[in-house]
Amino acid sequence: MSVLECKNLKKKFGKKEVIRGVSFKLEEGDILGFIGPNGAGKTTTIKLILGLQKIDEGTALINGFDIKEDFVKAIERVGTIVENPDMYMYLTGKKNLLLSKNLYKNVTNERIDEVVKLVGLENRINDKVSKYSLGMRQRLGIAQAILHHPNLLILDEPTNGLDPEGIIELRNLLKKLAKEEKIAILISGHNLLELESFCNKVCIIKNGEIIEESTIKELKKNMNDSEYKIEVNNTKKIKKIFKDANIVNDNEFTIKINKEEINDILSKLISNDIKIYSIKQKNISLEDVFIEKTGGNIID
C-alpha cells in the first residue's frame, strides 16, 4: 500500500479549473520533488491532500484512508510545513516543542529529545527561537512536524530564503529522515539543483496536470536529446555546417542531438576537413529535463 496516493484530483476556483485530474503515488522512504511552472497548481494540490481546500473530484488516500471520508485517520500520521514554520519566537526551541506535544497523543519527553537530536539542535534547543537563524527555525519546524512519528512529511517550498549552509543542512536532514525514520517526503520547490541532490523521484505539474512522474534516473535516461561538447582543431566553419551549434571557443562547440545523430555529425566534420579531438556528453540536469518537458516556463 502506498503512503500517499492521489487519484484524479480536480479543483475549480469559479469557472477556472486549476487542478485537472492529478494522479501520483508516494512510497515509504521516497523523497518526491513536486515541481512546475508558476501557477501550475503545486500549492493547491498540497492543500487538497491536507484537507485545507475541498476536493471537487477524485480522492487523496493517505495510508489507505480517504482525506474526504476519514479525515482524522488520514491525517494522523502526516507532518507538514506549508509556507513558514509556526512557532513562538519569544520562547525557547524546547518550550515550542513542549507546546506542540500537547497537540498529539502519546508524545513523550523522550521523543522530544529524540527529534531534537535528529534535526541537530541539541546545542541550541534551550535558546530563544528569536536567536535562531532561518535554517535553524526550519529544522525546529521539522522537529515539530515529526514529533508524532508521521510516515508522510509534506513540505511546501522549505528552502525559500535559506542560505547555502541552511540548504545543505536541510538536504542532509531530509535524506536522514527518509532513510532512518522511513518517512515518505513530498517536497515542492523551485531550486532544481538542490532538489536533484536529494530527491529520488520527481513529479512535474503544468497547467494543473501531471506531465511526468518518474525516478530522476529514468527521467534523464528518457530525454530525447542530449548536449554534446565537441573539441576540434578549428570552429570557424562550424556555424555554416551546423546552424544549431553553439561556439564555446576557437576549438570547442556544443550541439543538442540524440545518439543516433552522432555518426552523421562526425562524418560532416571529417568531410569538411575538420579534425576531431574529443566528443563528450554533457551531464543532463533536472533543470534540462524541466525545460524540455514544460517548454522553459519560469518557476515560481
PDB file of C-alpha atoms in Angstrom:
ATOM      1  CA  MET A   1       0.000   0.000   0.000  1.00  0.00           C
ATOM      2  CA  SER A   2       1.296   3.462  -0.931  1.00  0.00           C
ATOM      3  CA  VAL A   3       1.786   6.040   1.837  1.00  0.00           C
ATOM      4  CA  LEU A   4       0.136   8.655  -0.392  1.00  0.00           C
ATOM      5  CA  GLU A   5      -1.961   8.049  -3.493  1.00  0.00           C
ATOM      6  CA  CYS A   6      -3.705  10.827  -5.395  1.00  0.00           C
ATOM      7  CA  LYS A   7      -6.340   9.699  -7.882  1.00  0.00           C
ATOM      8  CA  ASN A   8      -7.706  12.117 -10.485  1.00  0.00           C
ATOM      9  CA  LEU A   9      -7.791  15.173  -8.184  1.00  0.00           C
ATOM     10  CA  LYS A  10      -9.741  18.114  -9.607  1.00  0.00           C
ATOM     11  CA  LYS A  11     -10.312  21.629  -8.312  1.00  0.00           C
ATOM     12  CA  LYS A  12     -12.073  24.704  -9.682  1.00  0.00           C
ATOM     13  CA  PHE A  13     -12.000  28.288  -8.488  1.00  0.00           C
ATOM     14  CA  GLY A  14     -15.106  29.808 -10.028  1.00  0.00           C
ATOM     15  CA  LYS A  15     -15.160  28.621 -13.629  1.00  0.00           C
ATOM     16  CA  LYS A  16     -11.407  28.119 -13.832  1.00  0.00           C
ATOM     17  CA  GLU A  17     -10.216  24.526 -13.441  1.00  0.00           C
ATOM     18  CA  VAL A  18      -6.822  24.806 -11.720  1.00  0.00           C
ATOM     19  CA  ILE A  19      -6.262  21.097 -10.946  1.00  0.00           C
ATOM     20  CA  ARG A  20      -7.194  18.812 -13.832  1.00  0.00           C
ATOM     21  CA  GLY A  21      -7.034  15.172 -12.810  1.00  0.00           C
ATOM     22  CA  VAL A  22      -3.808  14.970 -10.795  1.00  0.00           C
ATOM     23  CA  SER A  23      -2.667  11.412 -10.009  1.00  0.00           C
ATOM     24  CA  PHE A  24       0.584  10.167  -8.430  1.00  0.00           C
ATOM     25  CA  LYS A  25       1.912   7.858  -5.699  1.00  0.00           C
ATOM     26  CA  LEU A  26       4.451   8.148  -2.905  1.00  0.00           C
ATOM     27  CA  GLU A  27       6.021   5.133  -1.214  1.00  0.00           C
ATOM     28  CA  GLU A  28       7.804   4.668   2.131  1.00  0.00           C
ATOM     29  CA  GLY A  29      11.285   6.237   2.121  1.00  0.00           C
ATOM     30  CA  ASP A  30      10.727   8.143  -1.141  1.00  0.00           C
ATOM     31  CA  ILE A  31      11.631  11.818  -1.471  1.00  0.00           C
ATOM     32  CA  LEU A  32       9.456  13.191  -4.265  1.00  0.00           C
ATOM     33  CA  GLY A  33      10.261  16.577  -5.782  1.00  0.00           C
ATOM     34  CA  PHE A  34       6.984  18.235  -6.812  1.00  0.00           C
ATOM     35  CA  ILE A  35       7.869  20.868  -9.414  1.00  0.00           C
ATOM     36  CA  GLY A  36       6.156  23.013 -12.007  1.00  0.00           C
ATOM     37  CA  PRO A  37       5.979  26.486 -13.547  1.00  0.00           C
ATOM     38  CA  ASN A  38       4.482  29.472 -11.766  1.00  0.00           C
ATOM     39  CA  GLY A  39       0.774  28.895 -11.153  1.00  0.00           C
ATOM     40  CA  ALA A  40       0.916  25.235 -12.224  1.00  0.00           C
ATOM     41  CA  GLY A  41      -1.006  24.026  -9.154  1.00  0.00           C
ATOM     42  CA  LYS A  42       1.663  22.775  -6.722  1.00  0.00           C
ATOM     43  CA  THR A  43       0.435  24.528  -3.582  1.00  0.00           C
ATOM     44  CA  THR A  44      -3.231  23.931  -4.426  1.00  0.00           C
ATOM     45  CA  THR A  45      -2.553  20.193  -4.827  1.00  0.00           C
ATOM     46  CA  ILE A  46      -0.791  20.114  -1.457  1.00  0.00           C
ATOM     47  CA  LYS A  47      -3.721  21.895   0.189  1.00  0.00           C
ATOM     48  CA  LEU A  48      -6.147  19.373  -1.326  1.00  0.00           C
ATOM     49  CA  ILE A  49      -4.063  16.475   0.016  1.00  0.00           C
ATOM     50  CA  LEU A  50      -4.017  18.022   3.503  1.00  0.00           C
ATOM     51  CA  GLY A  51      -7.746  18.804   3.528  1.00  0.00           C
ATOM     52  CA  LEU A  52      -7.065  22.558   3.630  1.00  0.00           C
ATOM     53  CA  GLN A  53      -9.153  23.007   0.485  1.00  0.00           C
ATOM     54  CA  LYS A  54     -12.136  20.982  -0.685  1.00  0.00           C
ATOM     55  CA  ILE A  55     -11.551  18.386  -3.411  1.00  0.00           C
ATOM     56  CA  ASP A  56     -14.132  18.786  -6.201  1.00  0.00           C
ATOM     57  CA  GLU A  57     -13.447  15.378  -7.761  1.00  0.00           C
ATOM     58  CA  GLY A  58     -11.069  12.493  -7.147  1.00  0.00           C
ATOM     59  CA  THR A  59      -9.504  11.121  -3.986  1.00  0.00           C
ATOM     60  CA  ALA A  60      -6.390  11.541  -1.871  1.00  0.00           C
ATOM     61  CA  LEU A  61      -5.552   8.412   0.123  1.00  0.00           C
ATOM     62  CA  ILE A  62      -3.063   8.606   2.990  1.00  0.00           C
ATOM     63  CA  ASN A  63      -2.109   5.201   4.388  1.00  0.00           C
ATOM     64  CA  GLY A  64      -5.259   3.891   2.704  1.00  0.00           C
ATOM     65  CA  PHE A  65      -7.615   6.424   4.318  1.00  0.00           C
ATOM     66  CA  ASP A  66      -9.582   8.899   2.181  1.00  0.00           C
ATOM     67  CA  ILE A  67      -8.893  12.506   3.243  1.00  0.00           C
ATOM     68  CA  LYS A  68     -12.532  13.421   2.431  1.00  0.00           C
ATOM     69  CA  GLU A  69     -14.254  10.454   4.043  1.00  0.00           C
ATOM     70  CA  ASP A  70     -11.980   9.727   7.018  1.00  0.00           C
ATOM     71  CA  PHE A  71     -10.015  12.926   7.649  1.00  0.00           C
ATOM     72  CA  VAL A  72      -8.870  12.158  11.223  1.00  0.00           C
ATOM     73  CA  LYS A  73      -7.473   8.722  10.323  1.00  0.00           C
ATOM     74  CA  ALA A  74      -5.919  10.008   7.109  1.00  0.00           C
ATOM     75  CA  ILE A  75      -4.153  12.975   8.687  1.00  0.00           C
ATOM     76  CA  GLU A  76      -2.972  11.374  11.958  1.00  0.00           C
ATOM     77  CA  ARG A  77       0.382  10.212  10.526  1.00  0.00           C
ATOM     78  CA  VAL A  78       1.100  13.326   8.472  1.00  0.00           C
ATOM     79  CA  GLY A  79       3.613  16.040   9.319  1.00  0.00           C
ATOM     80  CA  THR A  80       3.687  19.251   7.304  1.00  0.00           C
ATOM     81  CA  ILE A  81       5.120  22.714   6.886  1.00  0.00           C
ATOM     82  CA  VAL A  82       3.156  24.871   4.452  1.00  0.00           C
ATOM     83  CA  GLU A  83       4.981  28.174   3.958  1.00  0.00           C
ATOM     84  CA  ASN A  84       6.842  29.110   7.194  1.00  0.00           C
ATOM     85  CA  PRO A  85       7.017  27.035  10.416  1.00  0.00           C
ATOM     86  CA  ASP A  86       4.549  28.311  13.028  1.00  0.00           C
ATOM     87  CA  MET A  87       6.306  28.973  16.354  1.00  0.00           C
ATOM     88  CA  TYR A  88       6.625  31.378  19.275  1.00  0.00           C
ATOM     89  CA  MET A  89       9.738  33.491  18.742  1.00  0.00           C
ATOM     90  CA  TYR A  90       9.970  34.638  22.394  1.00  0.00           C
ATOM     91  CA  LEU A  91      10.092  31.047  23.715  1.00  0.00           C
ATOM     92  CA  THR A  92      12.951  28.573  23.551  1.00  0.00           C
ATOM     93  CA  GLY A  93      13.020  25.810  20.978  1.00  0.00           C
ATOM     94  CA  LYS A  94      12.362  23.295  23.748  1.00  0.00           C
ATOM     95  CA  LYS A  95       9.268  25.145  25.005  1.00  0.00           C
ATOM     96  CA  ASN A  96       7.903  25.348  21.462  1.00  0.00           C
ATOM     97  CA  LEU A  97       8.217  21.574  21.178  1.00  0.00           C
ATOM     98  CA  LEU A  98       6.590  21.055  24.578  1.00  0.00           C
ATOM     99  CA  LEU A  99       3.610  23.134  23.412  1.00  0.00           C
ATOM    100  CA  SER A 100       3.406  21.163  20.150  1.00  0.00           C
ATOM    101  CA  LYS A 101       3.499  17.925  22.160  1.00  0.00           C
ATOM    102  CA  ASN A 102       0.048  18.793  23.572  1.00  0.00           C
ATOM    103  CA  LEU A 103      -1.477  18.569  20.087  1.00  0.00           C
ATOM    104  CA  TYR A 104      -0.804  14.834  19.882  1.00  0.00           C
ATOM    105  CA  LYS A 105      -1.430  11.676  21.868  1.00  0.00           C
ATOM    106  CA  ASN A 106       1.402   9.625  23.317  1.00  0.00           C
ATOM    107  CA  VAL A 107       4.288  12.008  22.541  1.00  0.00           C
ATOM    108  CA  THR A 108       6.811  11.596  25.363  1.00  0.00           C
ATOM    109  CA  ASN A 109       9.610  13.866  26.578  1.00  0.00           C
ATOM    110  CA  GLU A 110      11.982  11.179  25.328  1.00  0.00           C
ATOM    111  CA  ARG A 111      10.531  11.648  21.830  1.00  0.00           C
ATOM    112  CA  ILE A 112      11.223  15.387  22.088  1.00  0.00           C
ATOM    113  CA  ASP A 113      14.865  14.655  22.933  1.00  0.00           C
ATOM    114  CA  GLU A 114      14.970  12.188  20.043  1.00  0.00           C
ATOM    115  CA  VAL A 115      13.708  14.667  17.411  1.00  0.00           C
ATOM    116  CA  VAL A 116      15.988  17.414  18.722  1.00  0.00           C
ATOM    117  CA  LYS A 117      18.932  15.099  18.113  1.00  0.00           C
ATOM    118  CA  LEU A 118      17.563  14.066  14.712  1.00  0.00           C
ATOM    119  CA  VAL A 119      17.412  17.682  13.499  1.00  0.00           C
ATOM    120  CA  GLY A 120      20.752  18.589  15.081  1.00  0.00           C
ATOM    121  CA  LEU A 121      19.605  21.262  17.535  1.00  0.00           C
ATOM    122  CA  GLU A 122      20.957  19.754  20.777  1.00  0.00           C
ATOM    123  CA  ASN A 123      23.285  22.690  21.472  1.00  0.00           C
ATOM    124  CA  ARG A 124      20.711  25.422  20.798  1.00  0.00           C
ATOM    125  CA  ILE A 125      17.380  23.922  21.866  1.00  0.00           C
ATOM    126  CA  ASN A 126      17.290  25.982  25.094  1.00  0.00           C
ATOM    127  CA  ASP A 127      17.889  29.286  23.265  1.00  0.00           C
ATOM    128  CA  LYS A 128      15.015  31.559  22.291  1.00  0.00           C
ATOM    129  CA  VAL A 129      13.801  30.985  18.749  1.00  0.00           C
ATOM    130  CA  SER A 130      14.300  34.707  18.031  1.00  0.00           C
ATOM    131  CA  LYS A 131      18.049  33.987  18.183  1.00  0.00           C
ATOM    132  CA  TYR A 132      17.824  31.170  15.621  1.00  0.00           C
ATOM    133  CA  SER A 133      18.926  31.513  12.010  1.00  0.00           C
ATOM    134  CA  LEU A 134      16.266  30.834   9.364  1.00  0.00           C
ATOM    135  CA  GLY A 135      17.808  27.397   8.774  1.00  0.00           C
ATOM    136  CA  MET A 136      17.600  26.553  12.477  1.00  0.00           C
ATOM    137  CA  ARG A 137      13.961  27.651  12.580  1.00  0.00           C
ATOM    138  CA  GLN A 138      13.257  25.434   9.593  1.00  0.00           C
ATOM    139  CA  ARG A 139      14.854  22.468  11.393  1.00  0.00           C
ATOM    140  CA  LEU A 140      12.822  23.230  14.521  1.00  0.00           C
ATOM    141  CA  GLY A 141       9.713  23.314  12.323  1.00  0.00           C
ATOM    142  CA  ILE A 142      10.563  19.853  11.002  1.00  0.00           C
ATOM    143  CA  ALA A 143      11.127  18.660  14.593  1.00  0.00           C
ATOM    144  CA  GLN A 144       7.578  19.854  15.380  1.00  0.00           C
ATOM    145  CA  ALA A 145       6.241  18.131  12.279  1.00  0.00           C
ATOM    146  CA  ILE A 146       7.738  14.718  13.131  1.00  0.00           C
ATOM    147  CA  LEU A 147       7.022  14.647  16.883  1.00  0.00           C
ATOM    148  CA  HIS A 148       4.131  12.199  16.465  1.00  0.00           C
ATOM    149  CA  HIS A 149       6.046   9.648  14.329  1.00  0.00           C
ATOM    150  CA  PRO A 150       4.443  10.524  10.966  1.00  0.00           C
ATOM    151  CA  ASN A 151       5.211   8.383   7.942  1.00  0.00           C
ATOM    152  CA  LEU A 152       4.371  11.209   5.496  1.00  0.00           C
ATOM    153  CA  LEU A 153       6.052  14.619   5.552  1.00  0.00           C
ATOM    154  CA  ILE A 154       4.813  17.367   3.222  1.00  0.00           C
ATOM    155  CA  LEU A 155       6.936  20.487   2.762  1.00  0.00           C
ATOM    156  CA  ASP A 156       5.947  23.436   0.577  1.00  0.00           C
ATOM    157  CA  GLU A 157       8.973  25.479  -0.582  1.00  0.00           C
ATOM    158  CA  PRO A 158      11.096  24.675   2.529  1.00  0.00           C
ATOM    159  CA  THR A 159      14.360  26.089   1.103  1.00  0.00           C
ATOM    160  CA  ASN A 160      12.941  29.590   0.471  1.00  0.00           C
ATOM    161  CA  GLY A 161      15.241  32.214   1.972  1.00  0.00           C
ATOM    162  CA  LEU A 162      17.804  29.707   3.248  1.00  0.00           C
ATOM    163  CA  ASP A 163      21.494  30.420   2.770  1.00  0.00           C
ATOM    164  CA  PRO A 164      23.707  27.687   1.205  1.00  0.00           C
ATOM    165  CA  GLU A 165      24.624  26.279   4.636  1.00  0.00           C
ATOM    166  CA  GLY A 166      20.961  26.095   5.647  1.00  0.00           C
ATOM    167  CA  ILE A 167      20.054  24.347   2.396  1.00  0.00           C
ATOM    168  CA  ILE A 168      22.798  21.736   2.898  1.00  0.00           C
ATOM    169  CA  GLU A 169      21.639  21.104   6.478  1.00  0.00           C
ATOM    170  CA  LEU A 170      18.029  20.692   5.338  1.00  0.00           C
ATOM    171  CA  ARG A 171      19.053  18.380   2.482  1.00  0.00           C
ATOM    172  CA  ASN A 172      21.034  16.110   4.816  1.00  0.00           C
ATOM    173  CA  LEU A 173      18.206  16.097   7.354  1.00  0.00           C
ATOM    174  CA  LEU A 174      15.555  15.055   4.821  1.00  0.00           C
ATOM    175  CA  LYS A 175      17.746  12.246   3.478  1.00  0.00           C
ATOM    176  CA  LYS A 176      18.286  11.068   7.060  1.00  0.00           C
ATOM    177  CA  LEU A 177      14.544  11.114   7.845  1.00  0.00           C
ATOM    178  CA  ALA A 178      13.698   9.156   4.698  1.00  0.00           C
ATOM    179  CA  LYS A 179      16.357   6.540   5.421  1.00  0.00           C
ATOM    180  CA  GLU A 180      16.252   6.189   9.213  1.00  0.00           C
ATOM    181  CA  GLU A 181      12.629   7.074  10.019  1.00  0.00           C
ATOM    182  CA  LYS A 182      11.267   5.522   6.770  1.00  0.00           C
ATOM    183  CA  ILE A 183       9.290   8.715   6.131  1.00  0.00           C
ATOM    184  CA  ALA A 184       7.852   9.391   2.677  1.00  0.00           C
ATOM    185  CA  ILE A 185       8.548  13.035   1.826  1.00  0.00           C
ATOM    186  CA  LEU A 186       6.719  15.256  -0.669  1.00  0.00           C
ATOM    187  CA  ILE A 187       8.624  18.481  -1.244  1.00  0.00           C
ATOM    188  CA  SER A 188       7.728  21.320  -3.609  1.00  0.00           C
ATOM    189  CA  GLY A 189      10.369  23.807  -4.619  1.00  0.00           C
ATOM    190  CA  HIS A 190      11.961  25.890  -7.333  1.00  0.00           C
ATOM    191  CA  ASN A 191      15.648  25.194  -6.667  1.00  0.00           C
ATOM    192  CA  LEU A 192      16.018  22.319  -9.126  1.00  0.00           C
ATOM    193  CA  LEU A 193      19.731  21.848  -8.472  1.00  0.00           C
ATOM    194  CA  GLU A 194      19.012  21.305  -4.783  1.00  0.00           C
ATOM    195  CA  LEU A 195      16.007  19.039  -5.341  1.00  0.00           C
ATOM    196  CA  GLU A 196      18.078  16.890  -7.680  1.00  0.00           C
ATOM    197  CA  SER A 197      20.680  16.390  -4.951  1.00  0.00           C
ATOM    198  CA  PHE A 198      18.316  14.640  -2.521  1.00  0.00           C
ATOM    199  CA  CYS A 199      15.091  13.598  -4.299  1.00  0.00           C
ATOM    200  CA  ASN A 200      14.893  10.128  -5.824  1.00  0.00           C
ATOM    201  CA  LYS A 201      11.638  10.825  -7.677  1.00  0.00           C
ATOM    202  CA  VAL A 202      10.104  13.816  -9.418  1.00  0.00           C
ATOM    203  CA  CYS A 203       6.579  14.798 -10.381  1.00  0.00           C
ATOM    204  CA  ILE A 204       6.191  17.652 -12.893  1.00  0.00           C
ATOM    205  CA  ILE A 205       2.899  19.563 -12.971  1.00  0.00           C
ATOM    206  CA  LYS A 206       1.913  22.035 -15.693  1.00  0.00           C
ATOM    207  CA  ASN A 207      -1.424  23.849 -16.043  1.00  0.00           C
ATOM    208  CA  GLY A 208      -2.924  21.670 -13.319  1.00  0.00           C
ATOM    209  CA  GLU A 209      -1.938  18.361 -14.955  1.00  0.00           C
ATOM    210  CA  ILE A 210       0.855  15.888 -14.210  1.00  0.00           C
ATOM    211  CA  ILE A 211       3.018  15.724 -17.321  1.00  0.00           C
ATOM    212  CA  GLU A 212       5.731  13.471 -15.877  1.00  0.00           C
ATOM    213  CA  GLU A 213       6.120  11.168 -12.877  1.00  0.00           C
ATOM    214  CA  SER A 214       9.267   9.089 -12.652  1.00  0.00           C
ATOM    215  CA  THR A 215      12.527   8.473 -10.877  1.00  0.00           C
ATOM    216  CA  ILE A 216      15.077  11.173 -11.709  1.00  0.00           C
ATOM    217  CA  LYS A 217      17.349   8.484 -13.160  1.00  0.00           C
ATOM    218  CA  GLU A 218      14.673   7.248 -15.584  1.00  0.00           C
ATOM    219  CA  LEU A 219      13.644  10.781 -16.482  1.00  0.00           C
ATOM    220  CA  LYS A 220      17.169  11.676 -17.587  1.00  0.00           C
ATOM    221  CA  LYS A 221      17.572   8.383 -19.420  1.00  0.00           C
ATOM    222  CA  ASN A 222      14.456   9.065 -21.498  1.00  0.00           C
ATOM    223  CA  MET A 223      15.480  12.545 -22.612  1.00  0.00           C
ATOM    224  CA  ASN A 224      15.224  12.739 -26.415  1.00  0.00           C
ATOM    225  CA  ASP A 225      18.209  14.998 -26.995  1.00  0.00           C
ATOM    226  CA  SER A 226      21.449  15.486 -25.104  1.00  0.00           C
ATOM    227  CA  GLU A 227      24.009  18.218 -25.368  1.00  0.00           C
ATOM    228  CA  TYR A 228      27.440  17.163 -26.609  1.00  0.00           C
ATOM    229  CA  LYS A 229      30.649  19.156 -26.391  1.00  0.00           C
ATOM    230  CA  ILE A 230      32.938  18.527 -29.359  1.00  0.00           C
ATOM    231  CA  GLU A 231      36.589  19.568 -29.452  1.00  0.00           C
ATOM    232  CA  VAL A 232      38.017  20.238 -32.920  1.00  0.00           C
ATOM    233  CA  ASN A 233      41.064  21.914 -34.453  1.00  0.00           C
ATOM    234  CA  ASN A 234      39.062  24.978 -35.550  1.00  0.00           C
ATOM    235  CA  THR A 235      35.464  26.198 -35.106  1.00  0.00           C
ATOM    236  CA  LYS A 236      35.385  28.835 -37.876  1.00  0.00           C
ATOM    237  CA  LYS A 237      33.258  26.700 -40.246  1.00  0.00           C
ATOM    238  CA  ILE A 238      31.018  25.134 -37.573  1.00  0.00           C
ATOM    239  CA  LYS A 239      28.059  27.569 -37.763  1.00  0.00           C
ATOM    240  CA  LYS A 240      27.902  27.115 -41.555  1.00  0.00           C
ATOM    241  CA  ILE A 241      27.770  23.332 -41.156  1.00  0.00           C
ATOM    242  CA  PHE A 242      25.513  23.167 -38.065  1.00  0.00           C
ATOM    243  CA  LYS A 243      23.137  26.127 -37.609  1.00  0.00           C
ATOM    244  CA  ASP A 244      22.108  24.932 -34.123  1.00  0.00           C
ATOM    245  CA  ALA A 245      25.687  24.679 -32.825  1.00  0.00           C
ATOM    246  CA  ASN A 246      26.890  26.942 -30.040  1.00  0.00           C
ATOM    247  CA  ILE A 247      30.515  28.057 -30.320  1.00  0.00           C
ATOM    248  CA  VAL A 248      32.324  27.850 -26.965  1.00  0.00           C
ATOM    249  CA  ASN A 249      35.777  28.972 -28.146  1.00  0.00           C
ATOM    250  CA  ASP A 250      38.180  28.523 -31.102  1.00  0.00           C
ATOM    251  CA  ASN A 251      38.380  24.767 -30.508  1.00  0.00           C
ATOM    252  CA  GLU A 252      35.079  23.734 -28.909  1.00  0.00           C
ATOM    253  CA  PHE A 253      31.378  23.845 -29.737  1.00  0.00           C
ATOM    254  CA  THR A 254      28.232  22.306 -28.274  1.00  0.00           C
ATOM    255  CA  ILE A 255      25.230  20.862 -30.063  1.00  0.00           C
ATOM    256  CA  LYS A 256      21.984  19.164 -28.972  1.00  0.00           C
ATOM    257  CA  ILE A 257      21.483  15.840 -30.723  1.00  0.00           C
ATOM    258  CA  ASN A 258      20.352  12.307 -29.984  1.00  0.00           C
ATOM    259  CA  LYS A 259      22.720   9.343 -30.028  1.00  0.00           C
ATOM    260  CA  GLU A 260      21.648   8.237 -33.491  1.00  0.00           C
ATOM    261  CA  GLU A 261      22.896  11.524 -34.966  1.00  0.00           C
ATOM    262  CA  ILE A 262      26.469  11.284 -33.658  1.00  0.00           C
ATOM    263  CA  ASN A 263      27.805   9.410 -36.691  1.00  0.00           C
ATOM    264  CA  ASP A 264      26.294  11.977 -39.077  1.00  0.00           C
ATOM    265  CA  ILE A 265      27.844  14.844 -37.108  1.00  0.00           C
ATOM    266  CA  LEU A 266      31.278  13.238 -37.157  1.00  0.00           C
ATOM    267  CA  SER A 267      31.008  12.404 -40.867  1.00  0.00           C
ATOM    268  CA  LYS A 268      30.173  16.012 -41.728  1.00  0.00           C
ATOM    269  CA  LEU A 269      33.128  17.272 -39.698  1.00  0.00           C
ATOM    270  CA  ILE A 270      35.506  14.861 -41.440  1.00  0.00           C
ATOM    271  CA  SER A 271      34.158  15.708 -44.918  1.00  0.00           C
ATOM    272  CA  ASN A 272      34.822  19.384 -44.174  1.00  0.00           C
ATOM    273  CA  ASP A 273      38.450  18.651 -43.224  1.00  0.00           C
ATOM    274  CA  ILE A 274      37.860  19.400 -39.549  1.00  0.00           C
ATOM    275  CA  LYS A 275      39.891  17.313 -37.118  1.00  0.00           C
ATOM    276  CA  ILE A 276      38.026  15.857 -34.137  1.00  0.00           C
ATOM    277  CA  TYR A 277      39.881  15.635 -30.817  1.00  0.00           C
ATOM    278  CA  SER A 278      37.079  14.621 -28.433  1.00  0.00           C
ATOM    279  CA  ILE A 279      33.320  14.349 -28.000  1.00  0.00           C
ATOM    280  CA  LYS A 280      31.680  14.381 -24.563  1.00  0.00           C
ATOM    281  CA  GLN A 281      28.065  14.144 -23.486  1.00  0.00           C
ATOM    282  CA  LYS A 282      27.065  16.874 -21.072  1.00  0.00           C
ATOM    283  CA  ASN A 283      25.516  15.619 -17.818  1.00  0.00           C
ATOM    284  CA  ILE A 284      21.756  16.075 -18.031  1.00  0.00           C
ATOM    285  CA  SER A 285      20.354  18.014 -15.088  1.00  0.00           C
ATOM    286  CA  LEU A 286      16.844  18.120 -13.637  1.00  0.00           C
ATOM    287  CA  GLU A 287      16.675  21.668 -14.991  1.00  0.00           C
ATOM    288  CA  ASP A 288      17.343  20.371 -18.533  1.00  0.00           C
ATOM    289  CA  VAL A 289      14.512  17.861 -18.135  1.00  0.00           C
ATOM    290  CA  PHE A 290      12.192  20.516 -16.709  1.00  0.00           C
ATOM    291  CA  ILE A 291      12.826  22.905 -19.596  1.00  0.00           C
ATOM    292  CA  GLU A 292      12.225  20.176 -22.195  1.00  0.00           C
ATOM    293  CA  LYS A 293       9.025  18.965 -20.519  1.00  0.00           C
ATOM    294  CA  THR A 294       7.477  22.371 -19.770  1.00  0.00           C
ATOM    295  CA  GLY A 295       8.831  24.494 -22.588  1.00  0.00           C
ATOM    296  CA  GLY A 296      11.057  26.525 -20.311  1.00  0.00           C
ATOM    297  CA  ASN A 297       8.380  28.252 -18.216  1.00  0.00           C
ATOM    298  CA  ILE A 298       9.599  30.316 -15.300  1.00  0.00           C
ATOM    299  CA  ILE A 299       9.293  28.550 -11.946  1.00  0.00           C
ATOM    300  CA  ASP A 300       7.807  30.463  -9.039  1.00  0.00           C
TER     301      ASP A 300
END
